[in-house]
N, CA, C and O atoms as a GROMACS GRO file, in nm:
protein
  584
    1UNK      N    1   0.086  -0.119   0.000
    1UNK     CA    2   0.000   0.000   0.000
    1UNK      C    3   0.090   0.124   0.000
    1UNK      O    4   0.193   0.118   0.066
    2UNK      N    5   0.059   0.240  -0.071
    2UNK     CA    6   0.135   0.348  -0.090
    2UNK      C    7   0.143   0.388   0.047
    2UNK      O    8   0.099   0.330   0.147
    3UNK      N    9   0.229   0.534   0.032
    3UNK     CA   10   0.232   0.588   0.186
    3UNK      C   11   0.089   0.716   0.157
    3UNK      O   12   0.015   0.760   0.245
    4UNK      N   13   0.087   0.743   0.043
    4UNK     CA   14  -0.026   0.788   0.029
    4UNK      C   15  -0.167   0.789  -0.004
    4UNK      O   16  -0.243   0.881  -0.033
    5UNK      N   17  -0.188   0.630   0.012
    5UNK     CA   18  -0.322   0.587   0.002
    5UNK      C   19  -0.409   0.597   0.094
    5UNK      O   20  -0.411   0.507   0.178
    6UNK      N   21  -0.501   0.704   0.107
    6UNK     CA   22  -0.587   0.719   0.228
    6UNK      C   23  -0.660   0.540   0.326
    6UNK      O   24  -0.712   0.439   0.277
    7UNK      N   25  -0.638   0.563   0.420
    7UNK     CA   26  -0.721   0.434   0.504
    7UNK      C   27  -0.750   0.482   0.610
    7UNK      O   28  -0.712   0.585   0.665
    8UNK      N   29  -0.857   0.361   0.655
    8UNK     CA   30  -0.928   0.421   0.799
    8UNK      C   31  -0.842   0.443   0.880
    8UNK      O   32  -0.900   0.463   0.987
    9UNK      N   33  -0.686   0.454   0.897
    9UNK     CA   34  -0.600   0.509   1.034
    9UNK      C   35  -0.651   0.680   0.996
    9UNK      O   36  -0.708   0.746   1.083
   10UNK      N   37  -0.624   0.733   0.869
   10UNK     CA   38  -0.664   0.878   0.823
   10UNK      C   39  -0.764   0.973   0.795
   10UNK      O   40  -0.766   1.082   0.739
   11UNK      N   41  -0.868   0.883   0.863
   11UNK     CA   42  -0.992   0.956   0.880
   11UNK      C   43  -1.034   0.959   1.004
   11UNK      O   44  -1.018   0.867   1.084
   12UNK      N   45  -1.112   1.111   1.039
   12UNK     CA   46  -1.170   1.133   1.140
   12UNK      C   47  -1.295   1.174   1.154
   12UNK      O   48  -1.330   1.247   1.062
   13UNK      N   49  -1.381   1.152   1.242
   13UNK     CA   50  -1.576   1.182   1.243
   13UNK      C   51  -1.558   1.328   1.404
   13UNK      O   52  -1.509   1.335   1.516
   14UNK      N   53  -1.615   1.391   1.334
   14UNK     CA   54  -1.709   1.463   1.455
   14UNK      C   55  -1.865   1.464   1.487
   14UNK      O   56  -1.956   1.430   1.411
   15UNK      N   57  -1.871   1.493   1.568
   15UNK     CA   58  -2.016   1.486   1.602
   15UNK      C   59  -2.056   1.593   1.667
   15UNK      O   60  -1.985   1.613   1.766
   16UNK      N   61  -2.180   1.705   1.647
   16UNK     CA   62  -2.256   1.805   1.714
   16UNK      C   63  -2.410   1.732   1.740
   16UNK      O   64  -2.475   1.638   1.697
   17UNK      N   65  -2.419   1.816   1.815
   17UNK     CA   66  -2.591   1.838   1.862
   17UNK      C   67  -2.622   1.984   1.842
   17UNK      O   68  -2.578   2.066   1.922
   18UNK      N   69  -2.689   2.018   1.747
   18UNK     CA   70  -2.704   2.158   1.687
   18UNK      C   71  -2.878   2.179   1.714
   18UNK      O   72  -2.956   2.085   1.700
   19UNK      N   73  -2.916   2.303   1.749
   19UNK     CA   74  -3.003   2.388   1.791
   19UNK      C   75  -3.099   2.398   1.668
   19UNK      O   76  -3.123   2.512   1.630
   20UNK      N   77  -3.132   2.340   1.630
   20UNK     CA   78  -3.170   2.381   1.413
   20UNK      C   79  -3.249   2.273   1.380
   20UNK      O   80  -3.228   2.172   1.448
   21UNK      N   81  -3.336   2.265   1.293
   21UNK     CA   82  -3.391   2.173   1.205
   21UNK      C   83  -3.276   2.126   1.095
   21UNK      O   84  -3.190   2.212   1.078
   22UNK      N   85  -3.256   1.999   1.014
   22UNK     CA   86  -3.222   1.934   0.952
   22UNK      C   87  -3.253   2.028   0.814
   22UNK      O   88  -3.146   2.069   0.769
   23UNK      N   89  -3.324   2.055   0.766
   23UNK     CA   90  -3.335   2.160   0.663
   23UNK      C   91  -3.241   2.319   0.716
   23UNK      O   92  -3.170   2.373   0.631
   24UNK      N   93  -3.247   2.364   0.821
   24UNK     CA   94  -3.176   2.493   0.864
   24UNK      C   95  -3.014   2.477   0.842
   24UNK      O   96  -2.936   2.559   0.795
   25UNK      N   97  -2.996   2.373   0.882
   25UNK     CA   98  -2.827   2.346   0.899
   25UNK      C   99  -2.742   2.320   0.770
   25UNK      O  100  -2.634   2.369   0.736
   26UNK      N  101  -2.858   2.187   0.684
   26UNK     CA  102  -2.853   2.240   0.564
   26UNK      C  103  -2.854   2.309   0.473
   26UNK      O  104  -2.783   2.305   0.373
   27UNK      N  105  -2.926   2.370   0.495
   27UNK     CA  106  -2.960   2.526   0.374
   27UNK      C  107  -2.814   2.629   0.447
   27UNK      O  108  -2.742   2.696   0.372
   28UNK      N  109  -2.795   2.625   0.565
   28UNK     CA  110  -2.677   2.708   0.569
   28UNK      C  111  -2.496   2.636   0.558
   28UNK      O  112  -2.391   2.692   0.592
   29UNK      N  113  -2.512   2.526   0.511
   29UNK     CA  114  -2.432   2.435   0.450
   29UNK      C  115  -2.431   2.469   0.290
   29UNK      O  116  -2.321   2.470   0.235
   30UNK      N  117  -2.552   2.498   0.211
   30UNK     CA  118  -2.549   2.489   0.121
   30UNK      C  119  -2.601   2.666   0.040
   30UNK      O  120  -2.615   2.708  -0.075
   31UNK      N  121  -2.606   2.690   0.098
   31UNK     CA  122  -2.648   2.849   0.043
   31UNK      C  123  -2.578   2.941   0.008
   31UNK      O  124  -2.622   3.030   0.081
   32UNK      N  125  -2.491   2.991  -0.057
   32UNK     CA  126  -2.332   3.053  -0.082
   32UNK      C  127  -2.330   3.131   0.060
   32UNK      O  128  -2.273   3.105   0.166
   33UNK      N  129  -2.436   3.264   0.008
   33UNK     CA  130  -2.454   3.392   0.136
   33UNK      C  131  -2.400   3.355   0.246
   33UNK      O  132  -2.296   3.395   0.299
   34UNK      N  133  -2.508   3.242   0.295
   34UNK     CA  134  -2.483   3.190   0.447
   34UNK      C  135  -2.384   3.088   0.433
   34UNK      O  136  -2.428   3.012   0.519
   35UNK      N  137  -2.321   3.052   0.405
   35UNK     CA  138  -2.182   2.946   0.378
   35UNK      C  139  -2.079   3.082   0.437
   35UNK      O  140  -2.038   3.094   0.552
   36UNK      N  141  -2.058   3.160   0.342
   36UNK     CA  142  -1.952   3.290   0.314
   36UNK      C  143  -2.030   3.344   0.491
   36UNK      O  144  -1.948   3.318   0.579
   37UNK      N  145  -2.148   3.402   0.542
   37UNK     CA  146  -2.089   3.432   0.702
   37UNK      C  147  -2.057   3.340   0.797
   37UNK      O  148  -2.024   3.368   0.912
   38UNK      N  149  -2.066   3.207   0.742
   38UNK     CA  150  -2.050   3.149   0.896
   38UNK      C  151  -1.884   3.072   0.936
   38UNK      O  152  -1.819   3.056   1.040
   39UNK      N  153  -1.864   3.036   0.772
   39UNK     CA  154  -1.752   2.943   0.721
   39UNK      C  155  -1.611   2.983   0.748
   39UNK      O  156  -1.530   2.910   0.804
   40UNK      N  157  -1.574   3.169   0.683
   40UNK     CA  158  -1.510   3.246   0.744
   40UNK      C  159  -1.450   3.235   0.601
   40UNK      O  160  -1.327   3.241   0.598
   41UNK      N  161  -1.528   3.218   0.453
   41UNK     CA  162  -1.506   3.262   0.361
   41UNK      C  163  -1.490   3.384   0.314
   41UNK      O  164  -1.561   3.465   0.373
   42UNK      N  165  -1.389   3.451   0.189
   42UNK     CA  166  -1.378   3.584   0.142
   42UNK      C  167  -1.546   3.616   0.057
   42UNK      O  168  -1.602   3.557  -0.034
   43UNK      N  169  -1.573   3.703   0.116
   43UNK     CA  170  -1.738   3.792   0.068
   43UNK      C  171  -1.709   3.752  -0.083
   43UNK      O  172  -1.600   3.783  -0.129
   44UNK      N  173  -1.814   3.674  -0.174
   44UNK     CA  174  -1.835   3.680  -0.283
   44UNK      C  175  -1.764   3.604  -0.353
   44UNK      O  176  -1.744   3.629  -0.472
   45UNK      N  177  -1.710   3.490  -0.290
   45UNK     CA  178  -1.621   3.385  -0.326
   45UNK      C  179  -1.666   3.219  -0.305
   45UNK      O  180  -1.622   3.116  -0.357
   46UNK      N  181  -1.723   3.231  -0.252
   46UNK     CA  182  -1.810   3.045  -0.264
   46UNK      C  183  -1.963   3.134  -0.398
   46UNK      O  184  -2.025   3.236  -0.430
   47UNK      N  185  -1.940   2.991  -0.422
   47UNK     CA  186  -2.011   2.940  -0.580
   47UNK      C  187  -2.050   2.758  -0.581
   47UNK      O  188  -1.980   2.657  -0.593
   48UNK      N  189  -2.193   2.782  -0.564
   48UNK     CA  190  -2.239   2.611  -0.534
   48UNK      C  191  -2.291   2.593  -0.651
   48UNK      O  192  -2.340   2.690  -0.709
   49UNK      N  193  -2.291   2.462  -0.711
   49UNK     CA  194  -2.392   2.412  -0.728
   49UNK      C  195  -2.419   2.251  -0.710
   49UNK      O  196  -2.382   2.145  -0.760
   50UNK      N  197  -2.491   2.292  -0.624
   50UNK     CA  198  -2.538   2.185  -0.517
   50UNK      C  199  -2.646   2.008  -0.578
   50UNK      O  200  -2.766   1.982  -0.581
   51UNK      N  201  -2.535   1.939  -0.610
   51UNK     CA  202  -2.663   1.850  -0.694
   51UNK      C  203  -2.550   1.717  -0.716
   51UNK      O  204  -2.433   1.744  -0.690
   52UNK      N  205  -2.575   1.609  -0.753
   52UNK     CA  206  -2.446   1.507  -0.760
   52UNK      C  207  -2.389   1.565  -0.865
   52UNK      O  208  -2.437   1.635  -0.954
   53UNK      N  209  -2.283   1.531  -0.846
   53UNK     CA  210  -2.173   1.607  -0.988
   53UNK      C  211  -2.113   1.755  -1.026
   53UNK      O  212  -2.028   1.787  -1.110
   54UNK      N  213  -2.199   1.846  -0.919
   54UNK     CA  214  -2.202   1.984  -0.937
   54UNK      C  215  -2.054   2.066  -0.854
   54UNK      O  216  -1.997   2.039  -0.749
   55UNK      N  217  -2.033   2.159  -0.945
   55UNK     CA  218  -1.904   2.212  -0.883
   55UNK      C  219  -1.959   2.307  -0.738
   55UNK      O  220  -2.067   2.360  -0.713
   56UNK      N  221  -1.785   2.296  -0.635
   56UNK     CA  222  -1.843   2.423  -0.525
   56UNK      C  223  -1.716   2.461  -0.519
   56UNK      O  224  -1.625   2.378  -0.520
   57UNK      N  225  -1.695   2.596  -0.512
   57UNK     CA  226  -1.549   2.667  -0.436
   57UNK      C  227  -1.575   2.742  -0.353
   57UNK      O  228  -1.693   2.748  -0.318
   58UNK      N  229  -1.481   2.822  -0.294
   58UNK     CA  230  -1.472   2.928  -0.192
   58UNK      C  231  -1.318   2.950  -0.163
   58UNK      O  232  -1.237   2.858  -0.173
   59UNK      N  233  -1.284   3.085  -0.123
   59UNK     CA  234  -1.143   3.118  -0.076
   59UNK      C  235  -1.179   3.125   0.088
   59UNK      O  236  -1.265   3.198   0.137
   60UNK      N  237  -1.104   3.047   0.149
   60UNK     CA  238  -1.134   3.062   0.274
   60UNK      C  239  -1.011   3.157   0.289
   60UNK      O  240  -0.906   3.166   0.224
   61UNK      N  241  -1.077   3.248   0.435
   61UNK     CA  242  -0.939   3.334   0.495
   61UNK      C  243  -0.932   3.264   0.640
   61UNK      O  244  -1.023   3.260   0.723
   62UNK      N  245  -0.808   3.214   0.650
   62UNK     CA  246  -0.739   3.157   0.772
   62UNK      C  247  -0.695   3.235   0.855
   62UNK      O  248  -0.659   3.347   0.820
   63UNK      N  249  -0.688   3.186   1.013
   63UNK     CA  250  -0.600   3.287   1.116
   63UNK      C  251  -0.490   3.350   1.039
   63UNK      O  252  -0.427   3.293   0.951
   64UNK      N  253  -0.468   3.501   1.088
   64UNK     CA  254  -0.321   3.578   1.010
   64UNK      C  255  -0.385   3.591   0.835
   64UNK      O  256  -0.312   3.543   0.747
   65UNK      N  257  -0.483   3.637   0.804
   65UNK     CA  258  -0.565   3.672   0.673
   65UNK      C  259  -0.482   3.567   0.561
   65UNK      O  260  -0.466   3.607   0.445
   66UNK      N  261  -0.454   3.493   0.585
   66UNK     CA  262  -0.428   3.412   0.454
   66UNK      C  263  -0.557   3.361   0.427
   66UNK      O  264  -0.650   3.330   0.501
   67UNK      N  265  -0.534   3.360   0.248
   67UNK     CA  266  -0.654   3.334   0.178
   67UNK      C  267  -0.644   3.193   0.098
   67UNK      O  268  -0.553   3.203   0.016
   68UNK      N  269  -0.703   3.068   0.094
   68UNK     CA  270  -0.689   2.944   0.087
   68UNK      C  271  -0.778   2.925   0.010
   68UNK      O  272  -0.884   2.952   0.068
   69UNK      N  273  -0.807   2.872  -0.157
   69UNK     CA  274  -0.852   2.852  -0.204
   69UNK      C  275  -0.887   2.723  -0.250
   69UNK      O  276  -0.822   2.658  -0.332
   70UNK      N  277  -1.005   2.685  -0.189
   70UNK     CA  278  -1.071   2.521  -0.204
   70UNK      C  279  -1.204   2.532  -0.295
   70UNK      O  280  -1.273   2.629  -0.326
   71UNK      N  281  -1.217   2.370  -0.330
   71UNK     CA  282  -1.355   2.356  -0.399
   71UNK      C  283  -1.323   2.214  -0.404
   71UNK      O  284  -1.246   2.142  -0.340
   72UNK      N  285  -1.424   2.190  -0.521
   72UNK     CA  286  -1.466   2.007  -0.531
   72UNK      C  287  -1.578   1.984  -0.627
   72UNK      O  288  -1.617   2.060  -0.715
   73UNK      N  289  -1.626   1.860  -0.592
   73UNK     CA  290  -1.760   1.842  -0.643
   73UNK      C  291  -1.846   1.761  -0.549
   73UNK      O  292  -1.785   1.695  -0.465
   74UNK      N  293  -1.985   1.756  -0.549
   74UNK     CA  294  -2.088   1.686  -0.473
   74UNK      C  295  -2.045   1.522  -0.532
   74UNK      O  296  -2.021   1.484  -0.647
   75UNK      N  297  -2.046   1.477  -0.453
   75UNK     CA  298  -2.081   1.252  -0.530
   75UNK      C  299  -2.222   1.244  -0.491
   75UNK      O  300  -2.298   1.186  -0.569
   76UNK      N  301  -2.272   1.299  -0.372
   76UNK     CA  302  -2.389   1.260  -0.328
   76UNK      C  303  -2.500   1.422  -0.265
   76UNK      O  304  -2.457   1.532  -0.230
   77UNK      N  305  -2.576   1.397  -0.269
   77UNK     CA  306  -2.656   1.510  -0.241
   77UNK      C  307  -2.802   1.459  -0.195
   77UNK      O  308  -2.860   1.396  -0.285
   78UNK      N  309  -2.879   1.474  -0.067
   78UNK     CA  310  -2.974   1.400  -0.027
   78UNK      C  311  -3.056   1.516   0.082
   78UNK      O  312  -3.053   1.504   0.205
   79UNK      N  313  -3.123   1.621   0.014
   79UNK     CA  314  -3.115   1.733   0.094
   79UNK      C  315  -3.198   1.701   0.261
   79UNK      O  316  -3.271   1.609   0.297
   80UNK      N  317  -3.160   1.794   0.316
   80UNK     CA  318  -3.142   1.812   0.455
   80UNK      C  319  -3.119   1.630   0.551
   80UNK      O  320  -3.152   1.591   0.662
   81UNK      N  321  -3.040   1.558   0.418
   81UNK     CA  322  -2.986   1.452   0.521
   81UNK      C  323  -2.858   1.384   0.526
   81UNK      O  324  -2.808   1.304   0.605
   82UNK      N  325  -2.803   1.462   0.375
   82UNK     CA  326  -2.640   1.394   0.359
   82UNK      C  327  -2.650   1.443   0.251
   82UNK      O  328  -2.744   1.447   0.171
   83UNK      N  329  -2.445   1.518   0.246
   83UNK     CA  330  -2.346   1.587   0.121
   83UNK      C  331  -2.232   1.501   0.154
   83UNK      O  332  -2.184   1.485   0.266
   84UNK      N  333  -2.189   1.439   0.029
   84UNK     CA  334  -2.087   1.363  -0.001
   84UNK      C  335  -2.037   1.470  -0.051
   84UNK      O  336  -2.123   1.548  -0.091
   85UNK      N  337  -1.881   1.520  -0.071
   85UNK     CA  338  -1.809   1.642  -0.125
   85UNK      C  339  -1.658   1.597  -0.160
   85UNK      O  340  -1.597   1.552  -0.063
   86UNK      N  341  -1.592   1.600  -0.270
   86UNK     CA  342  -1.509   1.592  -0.290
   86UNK      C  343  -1.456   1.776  -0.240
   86UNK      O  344  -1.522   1.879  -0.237
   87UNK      N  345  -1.309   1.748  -0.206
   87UNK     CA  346  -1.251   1.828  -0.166
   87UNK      C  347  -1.069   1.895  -0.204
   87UNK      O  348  -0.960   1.885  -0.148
   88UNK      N  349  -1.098   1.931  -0.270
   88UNK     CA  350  -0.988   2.002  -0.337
   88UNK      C  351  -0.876   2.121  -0.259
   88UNK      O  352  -0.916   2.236  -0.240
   89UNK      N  353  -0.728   2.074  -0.217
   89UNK     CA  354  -0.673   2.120  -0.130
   89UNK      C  355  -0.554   2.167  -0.201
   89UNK      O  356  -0.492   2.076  -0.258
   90UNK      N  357  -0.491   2.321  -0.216
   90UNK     CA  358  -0.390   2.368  -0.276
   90UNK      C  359  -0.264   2.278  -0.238
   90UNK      O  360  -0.229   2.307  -0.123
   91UNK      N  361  -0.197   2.194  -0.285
   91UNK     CA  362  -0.026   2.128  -0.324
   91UNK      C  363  -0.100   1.970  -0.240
   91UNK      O  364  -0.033   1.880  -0.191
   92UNK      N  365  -0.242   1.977  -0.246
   92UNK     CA  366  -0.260   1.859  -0.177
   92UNK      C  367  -0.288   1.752  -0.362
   92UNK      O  368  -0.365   1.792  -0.450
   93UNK      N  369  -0.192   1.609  -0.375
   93UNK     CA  370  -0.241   1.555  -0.502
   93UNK      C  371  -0.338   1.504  -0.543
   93UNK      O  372  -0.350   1.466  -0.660
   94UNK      N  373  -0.465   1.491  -0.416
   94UNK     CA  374  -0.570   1.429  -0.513
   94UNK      C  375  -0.667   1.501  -0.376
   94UNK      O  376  -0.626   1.556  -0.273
   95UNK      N  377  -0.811   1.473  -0.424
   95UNK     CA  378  -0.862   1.526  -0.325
   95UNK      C  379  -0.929   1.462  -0.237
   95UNK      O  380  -0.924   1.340  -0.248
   96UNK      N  381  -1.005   1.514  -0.129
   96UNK     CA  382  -1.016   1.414  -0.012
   96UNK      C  383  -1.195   1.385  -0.002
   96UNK      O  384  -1.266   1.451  -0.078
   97UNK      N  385  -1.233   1.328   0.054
   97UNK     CA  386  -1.367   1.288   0.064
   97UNK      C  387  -1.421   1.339   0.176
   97UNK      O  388  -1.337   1.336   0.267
   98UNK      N  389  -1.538   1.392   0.214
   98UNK     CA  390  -1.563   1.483   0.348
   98UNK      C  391  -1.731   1.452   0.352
   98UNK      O  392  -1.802   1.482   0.255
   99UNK      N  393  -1.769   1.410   0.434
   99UNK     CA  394  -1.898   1.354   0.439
   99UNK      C  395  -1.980   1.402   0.540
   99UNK      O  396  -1.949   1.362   0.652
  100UNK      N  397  -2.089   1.486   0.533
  100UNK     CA  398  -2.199   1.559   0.643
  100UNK      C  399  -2.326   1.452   0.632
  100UNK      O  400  -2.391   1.428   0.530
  101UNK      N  401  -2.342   1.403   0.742
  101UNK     CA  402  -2.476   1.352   0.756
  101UNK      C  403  -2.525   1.415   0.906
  101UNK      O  404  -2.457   1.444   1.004
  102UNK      N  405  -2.690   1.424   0.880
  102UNK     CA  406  -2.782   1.482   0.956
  102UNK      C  407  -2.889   1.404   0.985
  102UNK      O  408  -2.939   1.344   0.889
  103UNK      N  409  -2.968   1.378   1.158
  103UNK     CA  410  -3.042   1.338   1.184
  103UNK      C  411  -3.092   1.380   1.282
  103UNK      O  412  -3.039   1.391   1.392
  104UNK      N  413  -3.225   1.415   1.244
  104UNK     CA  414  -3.310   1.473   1.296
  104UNK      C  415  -3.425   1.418   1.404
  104UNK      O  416  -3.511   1.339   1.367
  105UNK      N  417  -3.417   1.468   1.541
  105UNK     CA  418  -3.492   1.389   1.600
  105UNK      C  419  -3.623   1.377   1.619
  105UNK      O  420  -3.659   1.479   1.677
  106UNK      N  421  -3.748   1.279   1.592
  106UNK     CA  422  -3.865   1.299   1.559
  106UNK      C  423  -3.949   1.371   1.732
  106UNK      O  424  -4.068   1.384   1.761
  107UNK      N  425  -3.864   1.394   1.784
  107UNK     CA  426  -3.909   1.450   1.942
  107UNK      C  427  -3.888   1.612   1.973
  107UNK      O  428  -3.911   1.687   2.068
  108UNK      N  429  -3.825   1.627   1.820
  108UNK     CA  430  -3.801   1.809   1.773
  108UNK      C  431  -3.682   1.839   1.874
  108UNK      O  432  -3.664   1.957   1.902
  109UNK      N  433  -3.609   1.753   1.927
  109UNK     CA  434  -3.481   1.777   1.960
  109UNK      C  435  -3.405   1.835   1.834
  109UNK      O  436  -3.427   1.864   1.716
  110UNK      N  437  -3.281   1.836   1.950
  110UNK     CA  438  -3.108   1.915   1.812
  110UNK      C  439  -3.124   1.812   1.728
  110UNK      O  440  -3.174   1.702   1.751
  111UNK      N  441  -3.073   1.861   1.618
  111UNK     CA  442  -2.994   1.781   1.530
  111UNK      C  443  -2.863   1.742   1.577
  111UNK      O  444  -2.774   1.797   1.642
  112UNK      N  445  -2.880   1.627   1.521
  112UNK     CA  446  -2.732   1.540   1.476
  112UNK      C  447  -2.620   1.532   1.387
  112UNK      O  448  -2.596   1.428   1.326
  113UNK      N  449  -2.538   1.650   1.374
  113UNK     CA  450  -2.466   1.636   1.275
  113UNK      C  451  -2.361   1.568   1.275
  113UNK      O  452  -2.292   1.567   1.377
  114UNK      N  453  -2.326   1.501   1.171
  114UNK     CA  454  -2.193   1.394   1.187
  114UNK      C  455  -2.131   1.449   1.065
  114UNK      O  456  -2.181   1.471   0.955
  115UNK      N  457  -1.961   1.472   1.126
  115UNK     CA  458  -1.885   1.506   0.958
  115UNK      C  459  -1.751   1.402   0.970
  115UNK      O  460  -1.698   1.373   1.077
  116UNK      N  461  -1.720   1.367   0.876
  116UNK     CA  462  -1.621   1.271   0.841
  116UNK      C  463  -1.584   1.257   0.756
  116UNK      O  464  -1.656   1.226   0.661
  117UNK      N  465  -1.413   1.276   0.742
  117UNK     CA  466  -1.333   1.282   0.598
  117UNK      C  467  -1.206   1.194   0.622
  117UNK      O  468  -1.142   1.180   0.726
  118UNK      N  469  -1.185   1.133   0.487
  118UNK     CA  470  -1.058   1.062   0.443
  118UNK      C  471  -1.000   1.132   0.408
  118UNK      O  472  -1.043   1.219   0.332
  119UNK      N  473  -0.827   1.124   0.464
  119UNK     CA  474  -0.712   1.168   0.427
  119UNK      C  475  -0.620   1.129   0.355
  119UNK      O  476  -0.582   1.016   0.385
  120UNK      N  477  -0.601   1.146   0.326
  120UNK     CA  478  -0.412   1.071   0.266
  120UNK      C  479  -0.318   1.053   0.348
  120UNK      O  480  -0.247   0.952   0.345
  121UNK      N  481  -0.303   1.158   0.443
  121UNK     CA  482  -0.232   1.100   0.556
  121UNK      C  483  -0.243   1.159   0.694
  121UNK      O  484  -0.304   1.265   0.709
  122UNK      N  485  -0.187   1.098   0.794
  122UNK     CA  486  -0.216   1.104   0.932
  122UNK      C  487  -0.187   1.297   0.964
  122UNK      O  488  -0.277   1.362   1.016
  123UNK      N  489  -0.085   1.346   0.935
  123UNK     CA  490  -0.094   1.525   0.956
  123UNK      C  491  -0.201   1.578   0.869
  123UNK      O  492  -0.257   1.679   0.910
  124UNK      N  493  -0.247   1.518   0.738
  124UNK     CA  494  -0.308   1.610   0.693
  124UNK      C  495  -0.450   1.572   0.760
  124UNK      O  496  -0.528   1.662   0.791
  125UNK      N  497  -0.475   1.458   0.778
  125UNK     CA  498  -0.593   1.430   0.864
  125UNK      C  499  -0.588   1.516   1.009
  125UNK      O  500  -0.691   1.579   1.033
  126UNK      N  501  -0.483   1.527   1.104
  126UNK     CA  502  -0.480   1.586   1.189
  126UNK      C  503  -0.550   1.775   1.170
  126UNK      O  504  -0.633   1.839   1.234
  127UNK      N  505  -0.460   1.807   1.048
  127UNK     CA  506  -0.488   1.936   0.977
  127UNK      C  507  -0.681   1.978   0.968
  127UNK      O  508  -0.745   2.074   1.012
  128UNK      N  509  -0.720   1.861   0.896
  128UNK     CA  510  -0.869   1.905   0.895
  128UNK      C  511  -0.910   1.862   0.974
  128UNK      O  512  -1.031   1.886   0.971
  129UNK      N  513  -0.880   1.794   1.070
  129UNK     CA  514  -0.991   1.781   1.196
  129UNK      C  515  -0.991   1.894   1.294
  129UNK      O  516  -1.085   1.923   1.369
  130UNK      N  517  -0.866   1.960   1.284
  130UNK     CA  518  -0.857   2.106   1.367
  130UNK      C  519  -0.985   2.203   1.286
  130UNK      O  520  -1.090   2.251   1.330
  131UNK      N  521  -0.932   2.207   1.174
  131UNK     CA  522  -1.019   2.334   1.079
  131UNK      C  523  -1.140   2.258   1.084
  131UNK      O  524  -1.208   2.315   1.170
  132UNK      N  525  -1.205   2.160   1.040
  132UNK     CA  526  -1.320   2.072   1.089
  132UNK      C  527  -1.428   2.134   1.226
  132UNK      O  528  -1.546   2.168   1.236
  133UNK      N  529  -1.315   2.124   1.312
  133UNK     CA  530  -1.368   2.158   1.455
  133UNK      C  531  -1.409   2.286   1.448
  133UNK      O  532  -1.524   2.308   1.485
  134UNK      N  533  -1.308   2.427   1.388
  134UNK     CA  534  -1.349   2.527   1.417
  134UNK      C  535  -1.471   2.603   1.330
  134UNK      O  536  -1.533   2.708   1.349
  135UNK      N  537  -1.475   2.469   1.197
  135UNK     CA  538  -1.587   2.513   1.103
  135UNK      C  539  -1.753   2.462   1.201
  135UNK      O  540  -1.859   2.521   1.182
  136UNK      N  541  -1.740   2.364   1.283
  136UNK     CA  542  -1.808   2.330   1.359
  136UNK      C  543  -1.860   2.419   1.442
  136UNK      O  544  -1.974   2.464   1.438
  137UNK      N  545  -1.752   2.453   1.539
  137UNK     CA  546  -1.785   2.593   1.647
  137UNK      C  547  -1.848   2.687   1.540
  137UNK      O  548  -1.970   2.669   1.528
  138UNK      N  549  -1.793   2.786   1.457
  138UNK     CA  550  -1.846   2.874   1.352
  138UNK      C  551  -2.002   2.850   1.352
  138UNK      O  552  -2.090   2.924   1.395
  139UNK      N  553  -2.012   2.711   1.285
  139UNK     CA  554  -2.156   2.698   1.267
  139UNK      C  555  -2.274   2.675   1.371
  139UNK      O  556  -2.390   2.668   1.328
  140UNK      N  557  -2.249   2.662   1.503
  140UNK     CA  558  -2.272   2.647   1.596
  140UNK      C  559  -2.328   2.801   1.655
  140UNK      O  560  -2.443   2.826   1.690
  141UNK      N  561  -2.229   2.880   1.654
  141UNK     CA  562  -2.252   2.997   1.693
  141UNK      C  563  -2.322   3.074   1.554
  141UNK      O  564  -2.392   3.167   1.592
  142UNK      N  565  -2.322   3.062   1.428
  142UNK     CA  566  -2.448   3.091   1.349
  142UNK      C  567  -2.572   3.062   1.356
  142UNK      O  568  -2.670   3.129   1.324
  143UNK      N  569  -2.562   2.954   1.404
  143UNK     CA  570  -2.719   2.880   1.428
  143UNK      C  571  -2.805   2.976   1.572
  143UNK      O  572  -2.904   3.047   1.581
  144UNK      N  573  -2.708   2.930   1.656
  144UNK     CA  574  -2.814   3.027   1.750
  144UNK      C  575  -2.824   3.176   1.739
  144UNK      O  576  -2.884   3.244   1.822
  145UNK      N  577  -2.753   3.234   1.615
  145UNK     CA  578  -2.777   3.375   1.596
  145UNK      C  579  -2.911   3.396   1.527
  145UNK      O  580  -2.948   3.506   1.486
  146UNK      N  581  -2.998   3.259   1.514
  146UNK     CA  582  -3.104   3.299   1.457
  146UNK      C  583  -3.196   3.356   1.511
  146UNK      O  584  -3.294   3.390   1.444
   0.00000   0.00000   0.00000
């Protein structure tokens, strides 16, 4: 096996309990506007289109204003219950797989969000589970700004 063949040592899952309907969390997953305030994207720089096969980018700005330019494509699209996303990473060689699923509790509790992506390797997996987390917090604190 290569040293760069992603496997389950290089993937990691998070898990929230979010304040939101399964349609809310989604639509602000998937809506450029609300992607670009919560994400910590450059204003006027994510571009979806949201559907299997469909392109998405955005320049994210990182701690210390660096500007990081990602995108991908959807594999899967199942609205307000799961985005399969290919993920496209500058000097990274192929791209990574990043998976949002949502479940909603029929008792009108939080949602359940689960995110989980394959890496190529163990730092760069380390890498997005940090940025992962803080895209998490971000969205967390959008949600109850409603």
């Amino acid at each position: 096996m290569s040293r760069n063949t992603p496997t389950q040592e290089h993937t990691y899952t998070l898990t929230r309990e979010l304040d939101a309907s399964a349609a809310e969390v989604f639509a602000a997953w998937t809506t450029p506007a609300r992607y670009e305030r919560w994400a910590g994207a450059e204003a006027g720089s994510v571009e979806m289109d949201v559907r299997p096969g469909g392109a998405w980018k955005a320049v994210m700005v990182v701690p210390g204003g660096h500007r990081v330019p990602i995108g991908g494509s959807y594999r899967e699209v199942a609205a307000d219950r799961r985005l399969v996303m290919d993920m496209e990473m500058p000097g990274a060689p192929e791209p990574t797989v990043m998976t949002m699923e949502l479940a909603e509790r029929a008792d009108g509790g939080p949602t359940r969000l689960t995110l989980s992506q394959v890496c190529a390797t163990a730092e760069e997996r380390d890498m997005a589970e940090e940025g992962s987390t803080m895209l998490l917090d971000s969205l967390t604190a959008h949600l109850a700004e409603r």
